[in-house]
mmCIF file of C-alpha atoms and ligand atoms in Angstrom:
data_model
loop_
_atom_site.group_PDB
_atom_site.id
_atom_site.type_symbol
_atom_site.label_atom_id
_atom_site.label_comp_id
_atom_site.label_asym_id
_atom_site.label_seq_id
_atom_site.Cartn_x
_atom_site.Cartn_y
_atom_site.Cartn_z
ATOM 1 C CA UNK X 1 0.000 0.000 0.000
ATOM 2 C CA UNK X 2 1.205 3.481 -0.849
ATOM 3 C CA UNK X 3 2.030 5.494 2.214
ATOM 4 C CA UNK X 4 0.340 8.888 2.352
ATOM 5 C CA UNK X 5 1.338 11.892 4.436
ATOM 6 C CA UNK X 6 -0.389 11.509 7.774
ATOM 7 C CA UNK X 7 -0.210 15.221 8.413
ATOM 8 C CA UNK X 8 -1.667 17.459 5.685
ATOM 9 C CA UNK X 9 -0.972 21.017 6.775
ATOM 10 C CA UNK X 10 -2.100 22.270 3.375
ATOM 11 C CA UNK X 11 -5.712 21.287 4.187
ATOM 12 C CA UNK X 12 -6.424 24.559 6.029
ATOM 13 C CA UNK X 13 -4.930 26.608 3.185
ATOM 14 C CA UNK X 14 -7.252 25.309 0.477
ATOM 15 C CA UNK X 15 -9.813 28.140 0.222
ATOM 16 C CA UNK X 16 -9.981 31.822 1.135
ATOM 17 C CA UNK X 17 -12.691 31.014 3.701
ATOM 18 C CA UNK X 18 -10.581 28.361 5.406
ATOM 19 C CA UNK X 19 -7.526 30.619 5.374
ATOM 20 C CA UNK X 20 -9.487 33.443 6.930
ATOM 21 C CA UNK X 21 -10.816 31.184 9.657
ATOM 22 C CA UNK X 22 -7.401 29.672 10.334
ATOM 23 C CA UNK X 23 -5.548 33.006 10.432
ATOM 24 C CA UNK X 24 -3.817 33.447 13.800
ATOM 25 C CA UNK X 25 -3.684 37.216 13.537
ATOM 26 C CA UNK X 26 -6.041 39.893 12.302
ATOM 27 C CA UNK X 27 -5.796 43.636 12.362
ATOM 28 C CA UNK X 28 -8.550 46.071 13.222
ATOM 29 C CA UNK X 29 -8.566 49.789 12.323
ATOM 30 C CA UNK X 30 -8.708 50.593 16.048
ATOM 31 C CA UNK X 31 -5.221 49.103 16.372
ATOM 32 C CA UNK X 32 -3.720 51.552 13.879
ATOM 33 C CA UNK X 33 -2.350 54.999 14.707
ATOM 34 C CA UNK X 34 -1.594 57.613 12.039
ATOM 35 C CA UNK X 35 1.466 59.877 12.495
ATOM 36 C CA UNK X 36 0.597 63.433 11.333
ATOM 37 C CA UNK X 37 2.999 66.328 10.648
ATOM 38 C CA UNK X 38 1.701 69.823 11.355
ATOM 39 C CA UNK X 39 3.810 72.693 10.086
ATOM 40 C CA UNK X 40 3.678 76.262 11.282
ATOM 41 C CA UNK X 41 3.248 79.036 8.725
ATOM 42 C CA UNK X 42 2.074 77.171 5.624
ATOM 43 C CA UNK X 43 -1.363 77.532 4.079
ATOM 44 C CA UNK X 44 -1.577 74.376 1.976
ATOM 45 C CA UNK X 45 -0.428 70.793 2.457
ATOM 46 C CA UNK X 46 3.218 70.304 1.447
ATOM 47 C CA UNK X 47 4.183 66.889 0.079
ATOM 48 C CA UNK X 48 7.248 65.342 1.750
ATOM 49 C CA UNK X 49 9.640 64.360 -1.057
ATOM 50 C CA UNK X 50 11.192 61.445 0.820
ATOM 51 C CA UNK X 51 7.795 59.980 1.774
ATOM 52 C CA UNK X 52 5.644 59.753 -1.377
ATOM 53 C CA UNK X 53 1.987 60.139 -0.365
ATOM 54 C CA UNK X 54 2.679 61.859 2.986
ATOM 55 C CA UNK X 55 2.369 65.637 3.542
ATOM 56 C CA UNK X 56 3.006 68.281 6.140
ATOM 57 C CA UNK X 57 -0.310 69.902 7.034
ATOM 58 C CA UNK X 58 -1.147 73.464 8.020
ATOM 59 C CA UNK X 59 -2.928 73.767 11.360
ATOM 60 C CA UNK X 60 -6.119 74.793 9.550
ATOM 61 C CA UNK X 61 -6.198 71.479 7.669
ATOM 62 C CA UNK X 62 -5.788 69.337 10.779
ATOM 63 C CA UNK X 63 -9.531 68.991 11.540
ATOM 64 C CA UNK X 64 -10.061 67.434 8.093
ATOM 65 C CA UNK X 65 -7.255 64.925 8.713
ATOM 66 C CA UNK X 66 -8.714 64.050 12.114
ATOM 67 C CA UNK X 67 -12.113 63.619 10.466
ATOM 68 C CA UNK X 68 -10.692 61.144 7.939
ATOM 69 C CA UNK X 69 -8.888 59.230 10.681
ATOM 70 C CA UNK X 70 -12.026 59.067 12.821
ATOM 71 C CA UNK X 71 -14.190 58.012 9.856
ATOM 72 C CA UNK X 72 -11.710 55.200 9.138
ATOM 73 C CA UNK X 73 -12.047 54.020 12.746
ATOM 74 C CA UNK X 74 -8.394 54.511 13.671
ATOM 75 C CA UNK X 75 -7.265 54.160 17.262
ATOM 76 C CA UNK X 76 -5.525 57.503 17.231
ATOM 77 C CA UNK X 77 -3.268 60.026 15.579
ATOM 78 C CA UNK X 78 0.295 60.822 16.668
ATOM 79 C CA UNK X 79 1.118 64.503 16.181
ATOM 80 C CA UNK X 80 4.494 65.960 15.254
ATOM 81 C CA UNK X 81 5.072 69.710 15.120
ATOM 82 C CA UNK X 82 7.309 71.479 12.604
ATOM 83 C CA UNK X 83 7.999 74.940 14.061
ATOM 84 C CA UNK X 84 8.937 78.034 12.058
ATOM 85 C CA UNK X 85 11.827 78.849 14.388
ATOM 86 C CA UNK X 86 14.081 76.766 16.634
ATOM 87 C CA UNK X 87 16.546 77.507 19.417
ATOM 88 C CA UNK X 88 19.162 75.735 21.512
ATOM 89 C CA UNK X 89 16.758 74.635 24.259
ATOM 90 C CA UNK X 90 13.669 73.884 22.164
ATOM 91 C CA UNK X 91 11.509 76.616 23.710
ATOM 92 C CA UNK X 92 8.713 76.001 21.209
ATOM 93 C CA UNK X 93 8.047 72.628 22.804
ATOM 94 C CA UNK X 94 6.958 74.018 26.166
ATOM 95 C CA UNK X 95 5.250 77.166 24.846
ATOM 96 C CA UNK X 96 1.448 76.733 24.945
ATOM 97 C CA UNK X 97 1.424 78.670 21.647
ATOM 98 C CA UNK X 98 4.041 76.364 20.103
ATOM 99 C CA UNK X 99 2.854 74.616 16.944
ATOM 100 C CA UNK X 100 2.612 71.154 18.509
ATOM 101 C CA UNK X 101 0.626 72.309 21.534
ATOM 102 C CA UNK X 102 -1.738 74.275 19.317
ATOM 103 C CA UNK X 103 -2.129 71.256 17.050
ATOM 104 C CA UNK X 104 -3.008 69.064 20.043
ATOM 105 C CA UNK X 105 -5.801 71.442 21.062
ATOM 106 C CA UNK X 106 -7.186 71.628 17.510
ATOM 107 C CA UNK X 107 -7.053 67.840 17.098
ATOM 108 C CA UNK X 108 -8.729 67.189 20.451
ATOM 109 C CA UNK X 109 -11.637 69.446 19.513
ATOM 110 C CA UNK X 110 -11.987 67.822 16.093
ATOM 111 C CA UNK X 111 -11.690 64.292 17.476
ATOM 112 C CA UNK X 112 -14.439 64.849 20.056
ATOM 113 C CA UNK X 113 -13.521 61.595 21.776
ATOM 114 C CA UNK X 114 -13.774 59.431 18.636
ATOM 115 C CA UNK X 115 -10.070 58.612 18.647
ATOM 116 C CA UNK X 116 -7.075 59.298 20.880
ATOM 117 C CA UNK X 117 -4.877 62.322 20.304
ATOM 118 C CA UNK X 118 -1.226 61.495 20.906
ATOM 119 C CA UNK X 119 1.786 63.806 20.816
ATOM 120 C CA UNK X 120 5.477 63.213 20.231
ATOM 121 C CA UNK X 121 7.345 64.286 23.352
ATOM 122 C CA UNK X 122 10.886 65.015 22.234
ATOM 123 C CA UNK X 123 13.000 68.077 21.514
ATOM 124 C CA UNK X 124 14.504 67.281 18.119
ATOM 125 C CA UNK X 125 11.826 69.143 16.150
ATOM 126 C CA UNK X 126 12.357 72.213 18.327
ATOM 127 C CA UNK X 127 16.124 72.512 18.775
ATOM 128 C CA UNK X 128 18.345 74.309 16.269
ATOM 129 C CA UNK X 129 21.058 71.650 16.698
ATOM 130 C CA UNK X 130 18.522 68.873 16.031
ATOM 131 C CA UNK X 131 19.286 66.704 19.073
ATOM 132 C CA UNK X 132 16.531 65.185 21.195
ATOM 133 C CA UNK X 133 17.748 67.015 24.298
ATOM 134 C CA UNK X 134 19.556 70.115 25.478
ATOM 135 C CA UNK X 135 23.335 70.227 25.221
ATOM 136 C CA UNK X 136 25.991 70.497 27.928
ATOM 137 C CA UNK X 137 28.923 72.908 27.506
ATOM 138 C CA UNK X 138 31.011 70.184 25.852
ATOM 139 C CA UNK X 139 28.311 69.601 23.209
ATOM 140 C CA UNK X 140 27.074 66.282 24.621
ATOM 141 C CA UNK X 141 23.359 65.728 25.259
ATOM 142 C CA UNK X 142 22.705 66.547 28.930
ATOM 143 C CA UNK X 143 20.392 63.805 30.188
ATOM 144 C CA UNK X 144 19.200 65.343 33.445
ATOM 145 C CA UNK X 145 18.846 68.900 32.161
ATOM 146 C CA UNK X 146 16.734 67.444 29.335
ATOM 147 C CA UNK X 147 14.464 65.681 31.835
ATOM 148 C CA UNK X 148 13.492 69.051 33.292
ATOM 149 C CA UNK X 149 12.419 70.269 29.858
ATOM 150 C CA UNK X 150 10.553 67.018 29.110
ATOM 151 C CA UNK X 151 8.655 67.370 32.392
ATOM 152 C CA UNK X 152 7.492 70.859 31.399
ATOM 153 C CA UNK X 153 6.681 69.638 27.909
ATOM 154 C CA UNK X 154 4.549 66.829 29.357
ATOM 155 C CA UNK X 155 2.527 69.268 31.437
ATOM 156 C CA UNK X 156 2.093 71.593 28.431
ATOM 157 C CA UNK X 157 0.903 68.750 26.185
ATOM 158 C CA UNK X 158 -1.491 67.550 28.875
ATOM 159 C CA UNK X 159 -2.827 71.078 29.281
ATOM 160 C CA UNK X 160 -3.408 71.227 25.518
ATOM 161 C CA UNK X 161 -5.534 68.097 25.895
ATOM 162 C CA UNK X 162 -3.396 65.196 24.649
ATOM 163 C CA UNK X 163 -4.634 61.765 25.706
ATOM 164 C CA UNK X 164 -1.322 59.982 25.186
ATOM 165 C CA UNK X 165 2.236 61.361 25.376
ATOM 166 C CA UNK X 166 4.790 59.554 23.194
ATOM 167 C CA UNK X 167 8.142 59.837 24.952
ATOM 168 C CA UNK X 168 10.623 59.341 22.124
ATOM 169 C CA UNK X 169 13.797 61.056 23.345
ATOM 170 C CA UNK X 170 15.578 58.029 24.875
ATOM 171 C CA UNK X 171 16.831 59.917 27.945
ATOM 172 C CA UNK X 172 17.318 57.789 31.072
ATOM 173 C CA UNK X 173 14.569 58.449 33.589
ATOM 174 C CA UNK X 174 12.241 60.254 31.171
ATOM 175 C CA UNK X 175 9.173 58.202 32.042
ATOM 176 C CA UNK X 176 9.564 58.810 35.786
ATOM 177 C CA UNK X 177 10.243 62.518 35.270
ATOM 178 C CA UNK X 178 7.154 63.012 33.101
ATOM 179 C CA UNK X 179 4.922 60.826 35.300
ATOM 180 C CA UNK X 180 5.905 62.805 38.417
ATOM 181 C CA UNK X 181 5.361 66.135 36.689
ATOM 182 C CA UNK X 182 1.966 65.079 35.330
ATOM 183 C CA UNK X 183 0.814 63.720 38.680
ATOM 184 C CA UNK X 184 2.005 66.867 40.479
ATOM 185 C CA UNK X 185 0.006 68.927 37.976
ATOM 186 C CA UNK X 186 -3.107 66.906 38.771
ATOM 187 C CA UNK X 187 -2.916 64.991 35.476
ATOM 188 C CA UNK X 188 -2.584 61.420 36.643
ATOM 189 C CA UNK X 189 -5.107 60.601 33.887
ATOM 190 C CA UNK X 190 -2.679 61.219 31.013
ATOM 191 C CA UNK X 191 -1.273 58.068 29.389
ATOM 192 C CA UNK X 192 2.468 57.615 28.857
ATOM 193 C CA UNK X 193 3.552 55.705 25.766
ATOM 194 C CA UNK X 194 7.273 55.013 26.135
ATOM 195 C CA UNK X 195 9.311 54.565 22.962
ATOM 196 C CA UNK X 196 11.353 52.150 25.046
ATOM 197 C CA UNK X 197 13.350 50.181 22.535
ATOM 198 C CA UNK X 198 14.160 52.922 20.073
ATOM 199 C CA UNK X 199 17.153 52.088 17.948
ATOM 200 C CA UNK X 200 19.691 54.441 16.346
ATOM 201 C CA UNK X 201 18.382 53.697 12.870
ATOM 202 C CA UNK X 202 19.009 54.697 9.273
ATOM 203 C CA UNK X 203 15.304 54.004 8.734
ATOM 204 C CA UNK X 204 14.414 57.414 10.267
ATOM 205 C CA UNK X 205 16.087 59.105 7.294
ATOM 206 C CA UNK X 206 12.925 60.255 5.465
ATOM 207 C CA UNK X 207 11.425 61.546 8.746
ATOM 208 C CA UNK X 208 14.282 64.038 9.103
ATOM 209 C CA UNK X 209 12.949 65.603 5.903
ATOM 210 C CA UNK X 210 9.405 65.514 7.213
ATOM 211 C CA UNK X 211 10.284 67.558 10.304
ATOM 212 C CA UNK X 212 13.108 69.478 8.588
ATOM 213 C CA UNK X 213 15.553 68.424 11.276
ATOM 214 C CA UNK X 214 18.979 69.989 11.046
ATOM 215 C CA UNK X 215 20.837 67.309 13.003
ATOM 216 C CA UNK X 216 24.578 67.092 12.449
ATOM 217 C CA UNK X 217 26.060 63.813 13.608
ATOM 218 C CA UNK X 218 23.902 61.042 15.041
ATOM 219 C CA UNK X 219 21.954 59.874 18.081
ATOM 220 C CA UNK X 220 24.076 56.873 19.020
ATOM 221 C CA UNK X 221 24.809 58.137 22.544
ATOM 222 C CA UNK X 222 21.139 57.840 23.469
ATOM 223 C CA UNK X 223 19.318 55.599 20.995
ATOM 224 C CA UNK X 224 19.974 51.845 21.129
ATOM 225 C CA UNK X 225 22.703 50.004 19.267
ATOM 226 C CA UNK X 226 21.073 47.884 16.509
ATOM 227 C CA UNK X 227 23.254 44.967 17.625
ATOM 228 C CA UNK X 228 21.546 44.741 21.018
ATOM 229 C CA UNK X 229 18.338 42.811 21.640
ATOM 230 C CA UNK X 230 18.548 42.186 25.381
ATOM 231 C CA UNK X 231 19.106 45.879 25.969
ATOM 232 C CA UNK X 232 15.804 46.620 24.229
ATOM 233 C CA UNK X 233 14.033 44.353 26.720
ATOM 234 C CA UNK X 234 15.900 46.047 29.597
ATOM 235 C CA UNK X 235 14.749 49.473 28.391
ATOM 236 C CA UNK X 236 11.123 48.305 28.231
ATOM 237 C CA UNK X 237 11.251 46.800 31.729
ATOM 238 C CA UNK X 238 12.873 49.957 33.130
ATOM 239 C CA UNK X 239 10.137 52.095 31.564
ATOM 240 C CA UNK X 240 7.420 49.854 32.990
ATOM 241 C CA UNK X 241 9.041 50.228 36.438
ATOM 242 C CA UNK X 242 8.993 53.991 35.985
ATOM 243 C CA UNK X 243 5.276 53.935 35.214
ATOM 244 C CA UNK X 244 4.929 53.582 31.436
ATOM 245 C CA UNK X 245 1.387 52.604 30.453
ATOM 246 C CA UNK X 246 2.463 51.294 27.035
ATOM 247 C CA UNK X 247 5.909 50.398 25.701
ATOM 248 C CA UNK X 248 6.997 50.547 22.087
ATOM 249 C CA UNK X 249 9.616 49.094 19.774
ATOM 250 C CA UNK X 250 10.891 51.225 16.896
ATOM 251 C CA UNK X 251 11.614 50.721 14.009
ATOM 252 C CA UNK X 252 9.355 47.694 13.655
ATOM 253 C CA UNK X 253 10.328 45.567 10.643
ATOM 254 C CA UNK X 254 14.073 45.224 11.273
ATOM 255 C CA UNK X 255 13.457 44.621 15.016
ATOM 256 C CA UNK X 256 10.730 41.942 15.057
ATOM 257 C CA UNK X 257 12.853 39.778 17.360
ATOM 258 C CA UNK X 258 13.058 42.604 19.897
ATOM 259 C CA UNK X 259 9.324 43.149 19.551
ATOM 260 C CA UNK X 260 8.653 39.473 20.276
ATOM 261 C CA UNK X 261 10.951 39.491 23.309
ATOM 262 C CA UNK X 262 9.443 42.695 24.681
ATOM 263 C CA UNK X 263 5.937 41.304 24.110
ATOM 264 C CA UNK X 264 6.887 38.204 26.145
ATOM 265 C CA UNK X 265 8.433 40.199 28.982
ATOM 266 C CA UNK X 266 6.067 43.159 29.269
ATOM 267 C CA UNK X 267 3.154 43.449 31.670
ATOM 268 C CA UNK X 268 1.665 46.387 29.735
ATOM 269 C CA UNK X 269 0.516 46.723 26.101
ATOM 270 C CA UNK X 270 3.266 46.677 23.461
ATOM 271 C CA UNK X 271 3.061 48.785 20.312
ATOM 272 C CA UNK X 272 5.378 49.201 17.347
ATOM 273 C CA UNK X 273 6.241 52.094 15.031
ATOM 274 C CA UNK X 274 6.615 51.262 11.351
ATOM 275 C CA UNK X 275 8.892 54.202 10.575
ATOM 276 C CA UNK X 276 9.443 56.500 7.612
ATOM 277 C CA UNK X 277 12.196 54.399 6.025
ATOM 278 C CA UNK X 278 10.100 51.241 6.175
ATOM 279 C CA UNK X 279 7.343 53.203 4.450
ATOM 280 C CA UNK X 280 9.644 54.696 1.803
ATOM 281 C CA UNK X 281 11.240 51.351 0.929
ATOM 282 C CA UNK X 282 7.929 49.756 0.011
ATOM 283 C CA UNK X 283 6.572 52.854 -1.750
ATOM 284 C CA UNK X 284 9.663 53.300 -3.927
ATOM 285 C CA UNK X 285 9.999 49.584 -4.718
ATOM 286 C CA UNK X 286 6.324 49.497 -5.697
ATOM 287 C CA UNK X 287 6.639 52.656 -7.792
ATOM 288 C CA UNK X 288 9.557 51.025 -9.609
ATOM 289 C CA UNK X 289 7.343 48.030 -10.380
ATOM 290 C CA UNK X 290 9.450 45.704 -8.254
ATOM 291 C CA UNK X 291 6.870 44.663 -5.697
ATOM 292 C CA UNK X 292 3.088 44.371 -5.290
ATOM 293 C CA UNK X 293 2.437 47.449 -3.177
ATOM 294 C CA UNK X 294 -0.712 46.409 -1.319
ATOM 295 C CA UNK X 295 0.461 42.875 -0.574
ATOM 296 C CA UNK X 296 3.793 44.189 0.681
ATOM 297 C CA UNK X 297 2.087 46.726 2.944
ATOM 298 C CA UNK X 298 -0.289 44.094 4.311
ATOM 299 C CA UNK X 299 2.465 41.558 4.865
ATOM 300 C CA UNK X 300 4.680 44.106 6.618
ATOM 301 C CA UNK X 301 1.853 44.979 9.015
ATOM 302 C CA UNK X 302 0.702 41.450 9.741
ATOM 303 C CA UNK X 303 4.335 40.532 10.414
ATOM 304 C CA UNK X 304 4.584 43.284 13.017
ATOM 305 C CA UNK X 305 1.337 42.061 14.520
ATOM 306 C CA UNK X 306 2.509 38.444 14.563
ATOM 307 C CA UNK X 307 5.716 39.440 16.341
ATOM 308 C CA UNK X 308 3.602 40.811 19.196
ATOM 309 C CA UNK X 309 2.480 44.397 18.581
ATOM 310 C CA UNK X 310 -1.025 45.139 19.809
ATOM 311 C CA UNK X 311 -1.153 48.459 17.980
ATOM 312 C CA UNK X 312 0.937 49.855 15.145
ATOM 313 C CA UNK X 313 1.878 53.398 14.193
ATOM 314 C CA UNK X 314 1.990 53.480 10.404
ATOM 315 C CA UNK X 315 1.805 56.112 7.677
ATOM 316 C CA UNK X 316 -0.575 53.765 5.833
ATOM 317 C CA UNK X 317 -3.103 53.739 8.698
ATOM 318 C CA UNK X 318 -6.006 55.386 6.857
ATOM 319 C CA UNK X 319 -5.530 53.465 3.618
ATOM 320 C CA UNK X 320 -5.164 50.118 5.388
ATOM 321 C CA UNK X 321 -8.149 50.816 7.644
ATOM 322 C CA UNK X 322 -10.128 51.327 4.429
ATOM 323 C CA UNK X 323 -9.111 47.875 3.195
ATOM 324 C CA UNK X 324 -10.001 46.315 6.536
ATOM 325 C CA UNK X 325 -13.335 48.113 6.609
ATOM 326 C CA UNK X 326 -14.017 46.607 3.170
ATOM 327 C CA UNK X 327 -13.472 43.166 4.665
ATOM 328 C CA UNK X 328 -10.191 42.476 2.909
ATOM 329 C CA UNK X 329 -7.534 40.409 4.608
ATOM 330 C CA UNK X 330 -4.055 41.852 4.821
ATOM 331 C CA UNK X 331 -1.713 39.296 3.409
HETATM 332 C C1 PBG W 1502 11.860 61.875 17.612
HETATM 333 C C2 PBG W 1502 11.265 60.941 16.630
HETATM 334 C C3 PBG W 1502 11.854 60.428 15.462
HETATM 335 C C4 PBG W 1502 10.894 59.612 14.861
HETATM 336 C C5 PBG W 1502 9.758 59.649 15.662
HETATM 337 N N1 PBG W 1502 10.016 60.440 16.757
HETATM 338 C C6 PBG W 1502 13.166 60.731 14.855
HETATM 339 C C7 PBG W 1502 14.434 60.288 15.486
HETATM 340 O O1 PBG W 1502 14.471 59.823 16.622
HETATM 341 O O2 PBG W 1502 15.467 60.445 14.834
HETATM 342 C C8 PBG W 1502 11.074 58.864 13.592
HETATM 343 C C9 PBG W 1502 9.810 58.397 12.956
HETATM 344 C C10 PBG W 1502 9.981 57.919 11.562
HETATM 345 O O3 PBG W 1502 11.108 57.764 11.034
HETATM 346 O O4 PBG W 1502 8.945 57.669 10.923
HETATM 347 N N2 PBG W 1502 11.098 63.066 17.705
#
């Protein structure tokens, strides 16, 4: 008698209906967060050359973006401010009239509770030297002096109405400093999303264009070394100890192993940021006819999900939510 395979793993792959039922991971629009760039002093959307399909928006256009995001059922938007002027200490970040704080207030009004309004809490968009913190006399980034500015920035963003503060500066102790400042200001309700395992990555390249950062040099003295996985887990655990409500891994695609390890170790939700370079790679490869754009986008997102992210920040959030709302599967 011919011997047949006793295990036929292909059986569950035979039809779209079986594949859908057997899928281990699904995505929902509520698990997607759209990063949004708001630029001071422009009166029409300005396309970002390094990120085809993504624009900087004037403040006046923000309500329409929020409306689209809410209609798509997104979980939130993450705001970045692009100020008209910058200085050594990033004054625009703590000024209630600074572009990011004004954008938060506008977005909160437009959102009317339909999605969360999140804000990037970091100094790089506001400093003239482009670093994520203030500098010491020798030109190094001064960790503890930066914490004082972050604490004031946290209170300003909370006052503007942000639901979630995205701490992306990679200073030691930033979660504790912001938590204490928020609690002291009577804002124990404000959520802290810690960009815990944030790597010193070439994949942020297009973003530098998006926020017009003038950074000379690099961020290797504060962002993580791409060679280190365990250290990413250590950062996440330290942030949880300091009171982080959510921890994040960033970039996502090149760090899926770190994401999986953090997801195993964390006692709080774990999110991931699919960054500008991950976006640009797929867009440019698709534009060159080298890759099926929609399948590549879907596969990249489901991979991030499979590795352990419960929510994903992605520049494709609105488009992908549209596919999901149409009942399409991602990969
Ligand atoms: C810091 C910040 C950066 C990104 C998000 N927050 C830049 C950096 O750390 O160099 C990058 C996001 C992206 O590349 O899409 N404010």
